[in-house]
Coordinates of C-alpha atoms in Angstrom, one line a residue:
I349 CA -1.2 180.4 78.4
H350 CA -4.3 178.1 78.0
L351 CA -7.4 177.2 80.4
L352 CA -7.0 173.7 79.1
P353 CA -7.2 170.7 81.9
L354 CA -5.0 169.0 79.2
I355 CA -2.1 169.5 77.2
L356 CA -1.9 170.2 73.5
L357 CA -0.6 167.9 71.3
S358 CA 2.0 169.9 70.1
D359 CA 3.4 169.6 73.6
F360 CA 3.6 165.8 73.4
Q361 CA 6.9 163.9 73.2
I362 CA 4.8 161.0 71.7
I363 CA 5.2 160.7 67.9
M364 CA 1.7 159.6 66.2
P365 CA 2.2 158.4 62.5
S366 CA -0.7 159.6 60.4
A367 CA -0.9 156.4 58.4
C368 CA -2.2 154.5 61.7
D369 CA -4.5 155.1 64.5
S370 CA -2.6 155.5 67.7
L371 CA -3.4 154.5 71.6
I372 CA -2.6 156.5 74.8
D373 CA -3.2 154.1 77.4
D374 CA -3.5 156.6 80.3
I375 CA -3.2 160.1 79.2
E376 CA -4.6 161.5 82.7
D377 CA -1.2 160.2 84.2
M378 CA 0.4 162.9 82.1
V379 CA -2.1 165.9 83.4
S380 CA -2.6 164.6 86.9
F381 CA -3.8 166.3 90.3
S382 CA -0.8 168.3 90.2
D383 CA -2.4 170.6 87.5
P384 CA -3.7 174.3 88.1
T385 CA -7.3 174.3 89.2
P386 CA -9.8 175.8 86.9
H387 CA -10.0 179.0 89.6
E388 CA -6.1 179.3 89.0
R389 CA -6.2 179.1 85.4
Q390 CA -8.8 181.9 85.5
L391 CA -6.8 183.8 87.5
A392 CA -3.7 183.6 85.2
R393 CA -5.7 185.2 82.7
K394 CA -5.9 188.4 84.9
S395 CA -2.1 188.8 84.2
I396 CA -2.0 188.3 80.4
I397 CA -1.3 191.4 78.5
P398 CA -1.4 191.1 74.8
R399 CA 1.3 192.4 72.6
S400 CA 0.6 194.5 69.9
R401 CA 1.3 193.3 66.3
K402 CA 2.4 195.2 63.3
K403 CA -0.4 195.6 60.7
K404 CA 1.6 193.5 58.4
E405 CA 1.5 190.6 61.0
V406 CA -2.2 190.9 61.2
L407 CA -3.1 189.9 57.8
I408 CA -0.8 187.3 57.9
N409 CA -2.5 185.8 60.9
E410 CA -5.9 186.5 58.9
E411 CA -4.8 184.9 55.9
L412 CA -4.2 181.8 58.0
Q413 CA -6.8 181.7 60.1
A414 CA -9.0 179.3 58.0
D415 CA -6.3 176.6 58.6
S416 CA -5.8 177.8 62.4
V417 CA -6.0 175.4 65.4
I418 CA -6.1 178.3 67.7
P419 CA -9.0 177.3 70.4
G420 CA -11.8 179.9 69.5
T421 CA -12.0 179.7 65.8
Q422 CA -13.7 176.5 65.7
K423 CA -17.4 175.5 66.3
I424 CA -18.8 172.2 67.9
W425 CA -21.9 170.3 67.9
M426 CA -22.2 167.4 70.4
K427 CA -24.8 164.5 70.8
T428 CA -25.3 162.4 73.3
W429 CA -27.3 159.3 73.5
G430 CA -28.3 157.0 76.5
C431 CA -28.5 157.3 80.2
S432 CA -27.9 160.0 82.7
H433 CA -24.3 158.5 83.2
N434 CA -23.5 159.2 79.6
S435 CA -25.3 162.8 79.9
S436 CA -23.0 163.5 82.9
D437 CA -19.9 162.4 80.6
G438 CA -21.6 164.9 77.7
E439 CA -21.6 167.5 79.7
Y440 CA -17.8 167.3 81.0
M441 CA -16.7 166.9 77.4
A442 CA -18.5 170.1 76.4
G443 CA -17.0 171.8 79.6
Q444 CA -13.5 171.0 78.5
L445 CA -13.6 171.9 75.1
A446 CA -15.5 175.2 76.1
A447 CA -12.6 176.0 78.7
S448 CA -10.2 175.3 76.2
G449 CA -12.0 177.9 73.8
Y450 CA -14.1 176.3 71.7
K451 CA -17.5 177.3 70.7
M452 CA -20.2 175.0 71.6
T453 CA -23.2 175.4 69.3
D454 CA -26.6 174.0 69.0
D455 CA -26.7 174.1 65.2
P456 CA -24.9 170.8 63.8
T457 CA -25.0 172.8 60.4
E458 CA -22.5 175.7 61.4
A459 CA -20.3 173.5 63.1
D460 CA -16.9 172.7 62.0
L461 CA -16.9 169.1 64.3
W462 CA -19.3 166.7 65.6
L463 CA -18.5 165.2 68.7
L464 CA -21.1 161.9 69.0
N465 CA -21.4 160.5 72.4
S466 CA -22.9 157.1 72.0
C467 CA -24.8 154.5 73.7
T468 CA -24.4 150.6 73.6
V469 CA -27.5 149.4 75.5
K470 CA -29.8 148.8 72.6
N471 CA -29.4 148.4 68.7
P472 CA -31.3 151.3 68.1
A473 CA -29.3 153.9 70.0
E474 CA -26.3 152.3 68.3
D475 CA -27.9 152.7 64.6
H476 CA -28.7 156.2 65.4
F477 CA -24.8 157.0 66.4
R478 CA -24.1 155.1 63.2
N479 CA -26.2 157.1 61.1
S480 CA -25.0 160.5 62.5
I481 CA -21.4 159.6 61.6
K482 CA -22.4 158.8 58.2
K483 CA -24.6 162.0 58.0
A484 CA -21.4 164.1 59.2
Q485 CA -19.2 162.4 56.6
E486 CA -21.5 163.4 53.9
Q487 CA -21.7 167.2 54.9
Q488 CA -17.8 167.2 55.0
K489 CA -17.5 167.6 59.0
K490 CA -14.8 166.3 61.3
V491 CA -16.0 163.6 63.8
V492 CA -14.9 162.8 67.3
V493 CA -16.7 159.6 68.6
A494 CA -17.0 159.0 72.1
G495 CA -18.7 156.7 74.9
C496 CA -19.6 153.2 75.5
V497 CA -19.8 152.2 71.5
P498 CA -16.2 152.8 70.6
Q499 CA -15.0 151.5 74.3
A500 CA -16.5 148.6 73.7
Q501 CA -16.1 148.0 70.1
P502 CA -13.2 150.3 68.8
R503 CA -12.6 147.9 65.6
M504 CA -15.7 148.4 64.1
D505 CA -15.7 149.1 60.6
Y506 CA -17.6 152.1 60.7
L507 CA -15.1 153.8 63.2
K508 CA -11.9 153.3 61.0
G509 CA -9.9 156.3 60.5
L510 CA -11.9 158.3 63.2
S511 CA -10.7 159.9 66.4
I512 CA -12.0 158.0 69.3
I513 CA -12.6 158.8 73.1
G514 CA -14.0 155.7 75.0
V515 CA -15.2 156.6 78.6
S516 CA -11.7 158.6 79.5
L517 CA -13.6 162.3 78.7
Y518 CA -10.4 163.4 77.5
V519 CA -11.9 165.1 74.3
C520 CA -9.7 168.2 73.8
V521 CA -6.6 166.0 72.7
C522 CA -8.6 164.4 70.0
V523 CA -10.1 167.7 68.8
H524 CA -6.9 169.4 68.5
K525 CA -5.0 166.7 66.7
L526 CA -8.2 166.2 64.4
I527 CA -8.6 169.9 63.4
R528 CA -4.6 170.4 63.1
N529 CA -4.3 167.5 60.8
V530 CA -7.1 165.9 58.7
G531 CA -6.1 162.5 58.3
H532 CA -4.6 161.8 61.7
S533 CA -6.5 160.0 64.5
V534 CA -6.1 159.6 68.4
R535 CA -7.6 156.7 70.2
L536 CA -8.0 157.3 73.9
L537 CA -9.2 154.3 75.5
G538 CA -7.5 153.8 78.7
Q539 CA -8.6 154.2 82.3
K540 CA -7.1 155.7 85.3
K541 CA -5.6 153.3 88.0
D542 CA -4.2 153.8 91.2
G543 CA -1.8 150.9 92.2
G544 CA -3.4 148.7 90.0
R545 CA -6.9 149.6 91.2
R546 CA -9.2 151.3 88.6
L547 CA -10.4 154.5 90.0
G548 CA -14.0 155.7 89.3
G549 CA -13.6 157.9 86.4
A550 CA -11.7 161.3 85.4
R551 CA -11.8 164.0 88.0
L552 CA -14.7 165.6 89.3
D553 CA -13.7 169.2 89.4
L554 CA -12.9 169.2 85.4
P555 CA -14.9 171.8 83.9
K556 CA -18.6 171.1 82.5
I557 CA -21.4 172.5 80.9
R558 CA -24.9 171.4 82.5
R559 CA -27.5 170.7 80.3
N560 CA -29.7 172.3 82.6
P561 CA -28.3 174.8 84.7
L562 CA -30.3 173.7 87.6
I563 CA -29.6 170.2 87.8
E564 CA -26.1 168.4 88.4
I565 CA -25.8 164.9 87.8
I566 CA -22.9 163.3 89.6
S567 CA -21.9 159.8 88.3
I568 CA -20.9 158.3 91.9
N569 CA -19.3 155.1 90.4
T570 CA -18.6 153.7 87.0
G571 CA -18.9 149.8 86.0
C572 CA -20.6 147.3 88.0
L573 CA -20.1 143.7 89.7
N574 CA -22.7 142.1 87.7
A575 CA -22.1 140.1 84.3
C576 CA -25.6 140.0 82.8
T577 CA -25.4 137.9 79.4
Y578 CA -27.5 140.6 77.6
C579 CA -25.4 143.5 78.5
K580 CA -22.7 145.4 76.2
T581 CA -22.3 148.4 78.6
K582 CA -20.0 146.3 81.2
H583 CA -17.6 145.8 78.0
A584 CA -17.4 149.6 77.8
R585 CA -17.7 150.7 81.5
G586 CA -15.7 147.6 83.3
D587 CA -15.8 146.3 86.9
L588 CA -17.0 148.6 89.5
A589 CA -15.0 151.7 90.5
S590 CA -16.3 154.1 93.0
Y591 CA -15.4 157.8 93.6
P592 CA -14.5 158.5 97.1
I593 CA -17.2 160.3 99.3
E594 CA -15.4 163.3 100.1
E595 CA -15.2 164.2 96.3
L596 CA -18.6 163.3 95.8
V597 CA -19.7 165.6 98.8
E598 CA -17.5 168.6 97.7
R599 CA -18.8 168.1 93.9
A600 CA -22.2 168.6 95.4
R601 CA -21.5 171.6 97.5
Q602 CA -19.6 173.2 94.4
S603 CA -22.9 172.9 92.4
F604 CA -25.2 174.2 95.1
Q605 CA -22.8 177.3 95.0
E606 CA -23.3 177.3 91.3
G607 CA -27.2 177.9 91.7
V608 CA -27.8 174.0 91.3
C609 CA -31.4 173.0 93.1
E610 CA -31.8 169.5 92.1
I611 CA -28.9 166.6 92.1
W612 CA -29.4 163.3 90.1
L613 CA -26.9 160.4 91.6
T614 CA -26.2 158.0 88.7
S615 CA -24.0 155.4 87.6
E616 CA -24.5 151.4 86.0
D617 CA -25.7 150.4 89.8
T618 CA -26.0 152.8 92.5
G619 CA -26.5 150.4 94.9
A620 CA -23.3 148.7 94.5
Y621 CA -21.4 152.0 95.3
G622 CA -18.4 151.6 97.7
R623 CA -17.9 148.0 97.8
D624 CA -14.6 148.2 96.2
I625 CA -13.3 150.9 98.6
G626 CA -14.8 149.8 102.0
T627 CA -18.1 151.9 102.1
D628 CA -21.7 151.8 100.7
L629 CA -24.6 153.6 99.4
P630 CA -26.3 154.7 102.6
T631 CA -23.2 156.1 103.9
L632 CA -22.8 158.4 101.2
L633 CA -26.3 159.7 100.9
W634 CA -26.2 160.5 104.6
Q635 CA -23.3 162.9 104.0
L636 CA -24.9 164.0 101.1
V637 CA -28.2 165.3 102.5
E638 CA -26.0 167.2 104.8
V639 CA -24.9 169.7 102.2
I640 CA -28.2 170.2 100.6
P641 CA -30.2 173.4 101.0
E642 CA -33.5 173.5 102.2
G643 CA -35.9 172.9 99.3
A644 CA -33.4 171.3 97.0
M645 CA -33.8 167.8 96.0
L646 CA -31.6 164.7 95.4
R647 CA -32.7 162.0 93.5
V648 CA -31.0 158.5 93.8
G649 CA -30.2 156.6 90.5
M650 CA -30.8 153.0 89.3
T651 CA -29.9 150.2 91.5
N652 CA -29.9 146.5 90.9
P653 CA -31.9 144.4 93.4
P654 CA -29.2 142.1 94.8
Y655 CA -27.0 145.3 96.2
I656 CA -30.0 147.3 97.7
L657 CA -31.2 144.3 99.6
E658 CA -28.9 144.4 102.5
H659 CA -29.4 148.2 103.0
L660 CA -33.5 148.4 102.8
E661 CA -33.9 149.8 106.6
E662 CA -31.5 152.7 106.2
M663 CA -32.6 153.1 102.4
A664 CA -36.3 153.7 103.6
K665 CA -35.1 156.2 106.1
I666 CA -33.4 157.9 103.5
L667 CA -35.9 158.1 101.0
N668 CA -38.1 159.5 103.4
H669 CA -35.8 162.3 104.1
P670 CA -37.8 166.1 102.9
R671 CA -34.8 166.5 100.8
V672 CA -34.7 163.2 99.1
Y673 CA -37.1 162.1 96.2
A674 CA -39.3 159.2 97.2
F675 CA -38.3 157.4 93.9
L676 CA -36.3 154.6 93.2
H677 CA -35.5 152.8 90.1
V678 CA -34.8 149.0 90.4
P679 CA -34.9 147.0 86.9
V680 CA -36.6 143.6 87.2
Q681 CA -36.2 142.7 83.8
S682 CA -38.4 139.4 84.1
A683 CA -40.6 138.1 86.5
S684 CA -39.5 134.1 85.3
D685 CA -36.8 132.8 87.6
S686 CA -35.4 130.5 84.7
V687 CA -35.1 133.8 82.6
L688 CA -33.2 135.8 85.4
M689 CA -31.0 132.6 85.7
D690 CA -30.2 132.7 82.0
M691 CA -29.7 136.3 82.2
K692 CA -27.2 135.8 85.2
R693 CA -29.3 138.7 87.0
E694 CA -27.9 137.1 90.4
Y695 CA -31.5 137.3 92.2
C696 CA -34.9 135.5 91.9
I697 CA -38.1 137.4 91.8
D698 CA -38.9 136.9 95.3
D699 CA -35.8 139.1 95.9
F700 CA -37.5 141.9 93.9
K701 CA -40.5 141.7 95.3
R702 CA -39.2 142.0 99.0
V703 CA -37.3 145.1 98.0
V704 CA -40.7 146.6 96.4
D705 CA -43.1 145.6 99.3
F706 CA -40.5 146.5 102.0
L707 CA -40.0 150.1 100.4
K708 CA -43.8 150.6 99.9
E709 CA -44.6 149.9 103.3
R710 CA -41.5 152.0 104.9
V711 CA -41.8 154.9 102.6
P712 CA -45.5 155.7 101.8
G713 CA -46.3 156.9 98.3
I714 CA -42.8 155.9 96.8
T715 CA -42.5 155.5 92.9
I716 CA -41.0 152.1 92.0
A717 CA -39.8 152.4 88.4
T718 CA -38.7 149.3 86.9
D719 CA -37.7 147.9 83.3
I720 CA -38.5 144.8 81.5
I721 CA -37.1 143.1 78.4
C722 CA -39.5 141.1 76.4
G723 CA -38.3 138.0 74.3
F724 CA -35.2 137.2 75.7
P725 CA -33.5 134.0 74.6
G726 CA -35.4 130.8 75.8
E727 CA -38.6 132.9 77.5
T728 CA -41.8 130.7 77.0
E729 CA -45.2 131.8 77.0
E730 CA -45.2 130.7 80.8
D731 CA -42.4 133.1 81.6
F732 CA -43.8 135.8 79.9
Q733 CA -47.2 135.4 81.5
E734 CA -45.2 135.7 85.1
T735 CA -43.8 138.7 84.0
V736 CA -47.6 140.0 82.8
D737 CA -48.9 138.8 86.4
L738 CA -46.0 140.9 88.1
V739 CA -47.3 143.9 86.3
K740 CA -51.1 143.4 87.1
C741 CA -49.9 143.1 90.7
Y742 CA -47.7 146.0 91.2
R743 CA -49.0 148.4 88.5
F744 CA -45.7 150.2 88.0
P745 CA -46.5 153.9 87.3
S746 CA -43.0 154.1 85.5
L747 CA -42.2 151.3 83.3
F748 CA -39.7 151.0 80.6
I749 CA -40.5 148.0 78.2
N750 CA -37.5 146.8 75.9
Q751 CA -37.8 144.5 73.2
F752 CA -34.6 142.2 73.3
Y753 CA -31.8 143.1 70.9
P754 CA -29.0 140.8 70.9
R755 CA -25.8 142.8 71.3
P756 CA -22.6 141.6 69.7
G757 CA -20.1 139.8 71.5
T758 CA -22.3 139.2 74.4
P759 CA -23.4 135.4 75.5
A760 CA -27.0 136.0 74.8
A761 CA -26.5 136.9 71.3
K762 CA -25.3 133.2 70.9
M763 CA -28.5 131.8 72.6
E764 CA -31.4 130.4 70.5
Q765 CA -33.5 133.5 69.8
V766 CA -37.3 133.8 70.5
P767 CA -38.5 134.7 67.0
A768 CA -38.8 138.3 66.0
H769 CA -42.7 138.5 65.7
V770 CA -42.8 136.8 69.0
K771 CA -41.1 139.6 70.4
K772 CA -43.0 142.3 69.2
Q773 CA -46.4 140.4 69.8
R774 CA -44.9 140.4 73.6
T775 CA -43.7 143.9 73.7
K776 CA -47.2 145.1 72.0
K777 CA -49.1 143.0 74.9
L778 CA -47.0 144.4 77.8
S779 CA -47.3 147.8 76.5
H780 CA -51.0 147.7 76.3
L781 CA -51.4 146.5 79.7
F782 CA -49.1 149.4 81.0
H783 CA -51.5 151.6 79.3
S784 CA -54.5 150.1 80.5
Y785 CA -54.2 151.7 84.2
N786 CA -53.8 155.3 85.3
P787 CA -51.5 155.3 88.2
Y788 CA -52.2 159.1 89.2
D789 CA -56.3 159.6 89.2
H790 CA -56.3 159.4 93.1
K791 CA -54.0 162.5 93.2
V792 CA -56.5 164.7 91.8
G793 CA -57.5 167.3 94.4
E794 CA -54.3 167.2 96.4
R795 CA -52.1 169.9 97.4
Q796 CA -48.6 169.3 96.8
H797 CA -45.1 171.2 97.1
V798 CA -43.4 170.9 93.7
L799 CA -39.6 171.7 92.7
V800 CA -39.7 173.6 89.1
T801 CA -36.6 172.8 87.0
E802 CA -37.3 172.1 83.4
E803 CA -39.3 173.3 80.3
S804 CA -42.1 171.1 78.8
F805 CA -41.1 169.5 75.4
D806 CA -44.1 171.5 73.6
A807 CA -42.8 174.6 75.5
Q808 CA -46.0 175.2 77.1
Y809 CA -45.6 174.4 80.6
Y810 CA -42.9 174.2 83.3
V811 CA -42.0 170.8 84.5
A812 CA -41.9 170.4 88.2
H813 CA -41.8 167.1 90.4
N814 CA -43.4 166.3 93.7
K815 CA -41.7 164.4 96.6
F816 CA -42.5 161.1 94.6
Y817 CA -40.7 162.6 91.7
E818 CA -43.9 162.5 89.4
Q819 CA -44.2 164.9 86.9
V820 CA -46.3 168.0 87.5
L821 CA -46.9 170.5 84.8
V822 CA -47.6 174.0 86.2
P823 CA -48.1 177.4 84.2
Q824 CA -44.8 178.8 82.6
R825 CA -44.2 181.9 84.6
A826 CA -40.4 183.2 85.2
E827 CA -40.7 183.5 88.5
F828 CA -41.5 179.7 89.2
K829 CA -38.0 178.3 87.6
G830 CA -35.8 177.0 89.9
K831 CA -38.5 177.6 92.7
M832 CA -40.5 175.3 95.3
I833 CA -43.9 176.5 94.8
E834 CA -47.3 175.2 96.1
V835 CA -50.0 173.6 93.7
D836 CA -53.6 172.1 93.6
I837 CA -53.6 169.1 91.7
Y838 CA -56.5 169.4 89.2
E839 CA -55.9 166.5 86.4
A840 CA -54.2 163.5 85.9
G841 CA -52.7 161.8 82.7
K842 CA -50.7 158.7 82.4
H843 CA -47.5 160.1 82.8
F844 CA -48.2 163.4 84.5
L845 CA -50.3 165.6 86.6
R846 CA -51.4 169.1 86.4
G847 CA -51.0 171.5 89.1
R848 CA -52.6 175.3 89.6
P849 CA -50.4 177.4 92.0
V850 CA -52.1 178.3 95.3
E851 CA -52.9 181.6 95.6
D852 CA -51.0 183.7 98.1
S853 CA -48.5 181.0 98.2
K854 CA -44.9 182.2 97.4
P855 CA -42.5 180.5 95.6
F856 CA -39.0 179.5 97.9
S857 CA -36.0 179.6 96.1
P858 CA -33.7 176.6 97.4
S859 CA -30.8 177.9 95.5
I860 CA -28.0 179.5 97.5
A861 CA -26.7 181.6 94.5
A862 CA -27.8 182.4 90.9
P863 CA -27.7 179.9 88.7
L864 CA -25.3 179.8 85.9
Q865 CA -26.4 180.9 82.5
K866 CA -27.2 178.3 80.0
G867 CA -23.9 177.3 78.3
E868 CA -22.0 179.0 81.2
V869 CA -18.7 176.5 82.2
S870 CA -19.0 175.4 85.8
G871 CA -15.9 175.9 87.9
L872 CA -14.5 178.7 85.7
M873 CA -16.8 182.0 86.2
Q874 CA -17.0 182.5 90.1
V875 CA -13.7 183.9 90.8
N876 CA -12.9 185.8 94.3
I877 CA -10.5 188.4 93.5

């Protein structure tokens, strides 16, 4: 009996020749909603009575152990690149494997297999991914590749002969097959459909291992409605497909029952949520806030300007809600209308300004994060100067500056390119402007409530966030982790604030249950007998 949400390859009635890659278009149809739930699988384990074996049989089994495909005898190391949607996918992959009995390890050298979950947004991310494949092969590790790169470009030379999962998440099949027979490869690139309509993705109730047990990342939809000329992610994620509201609310409710105190909503474009299923983002958000415990927080993910414009009034109300961060990531990419037209962004710069101005007026203190691409094909000095002027005007506290990289297969890759040295010069100039102002200096002296959820990179502080999702570093005291605490801000840096805990102020726990331990599988551990 397996805990699998999947079926072992030996159970399949599909012949897969070892000499060529095989494609299973829609494996989820074989393991759909009639499967046992994670709780049912866990309960089944209670009634299993292992049979005793003769000594001779045990010795034979030990001799075959090195070549065994029994889950639990192999270790897997996973690396994820890219956005929070990719991170969520990675958490589900790890959960499926752990629920199947595989051991996830943080040490790539001790792993039997590397699972590499890729990002196709920029050239450097794909370069890191490709280099990791080469490194794994040099160390004679088995490799399974996943994510947007193989989904968008499955025939790339460096992917030949490898087992591939696109964005379908069904990792166990590839792992079982690859470990069983070196030389066999499985390609799972299909996407789930219902009556011809593509669904939002894999089931939300699949096992997962949260990277941070205090934070639940929920993908509310996959794909988007745009056709940006520079974007490779569209090739991988496809058109918009949204999860039903009731499934998302239930996932959030389960997360809080497992000790989560912060939820991130993610997708390629959260603002477009629901347009394919007859609903919208504000409707989802109002239902989600009803299940958020006091002191816990919700962060809304990236939204493009066209799809948030018609919801500004409702979004302002939601972002003012005490359990929702007053934070929104709205990529502008360029302040030039001619460049935006060439990008096919489907808005003009006045639309972006309307979104920002409205929210800044109605949500006092709101943090607006944005993205800019420097050196898009055809961008003139005048176009670039408009972008510089936009940054000078709004002084965005969070600004992601990207030098343009032509992605293979995109329309922008065929356009006349801006010289490399000019792209680099513009990127440097905009970065210098961004670092010339300090957006948080006026916060010094304030008293704030902050939610502590992470550890700083240097392991010297805990990382908390205030209502505006500004990063606040606080002393590393065990009693603060996962708590809402009150601090006095005494220092401001470019990307952070430092807070001193207020004396006689007691930490408040928003969690309604003890958080899972790091590495523990969501949905399997809390079983009521």
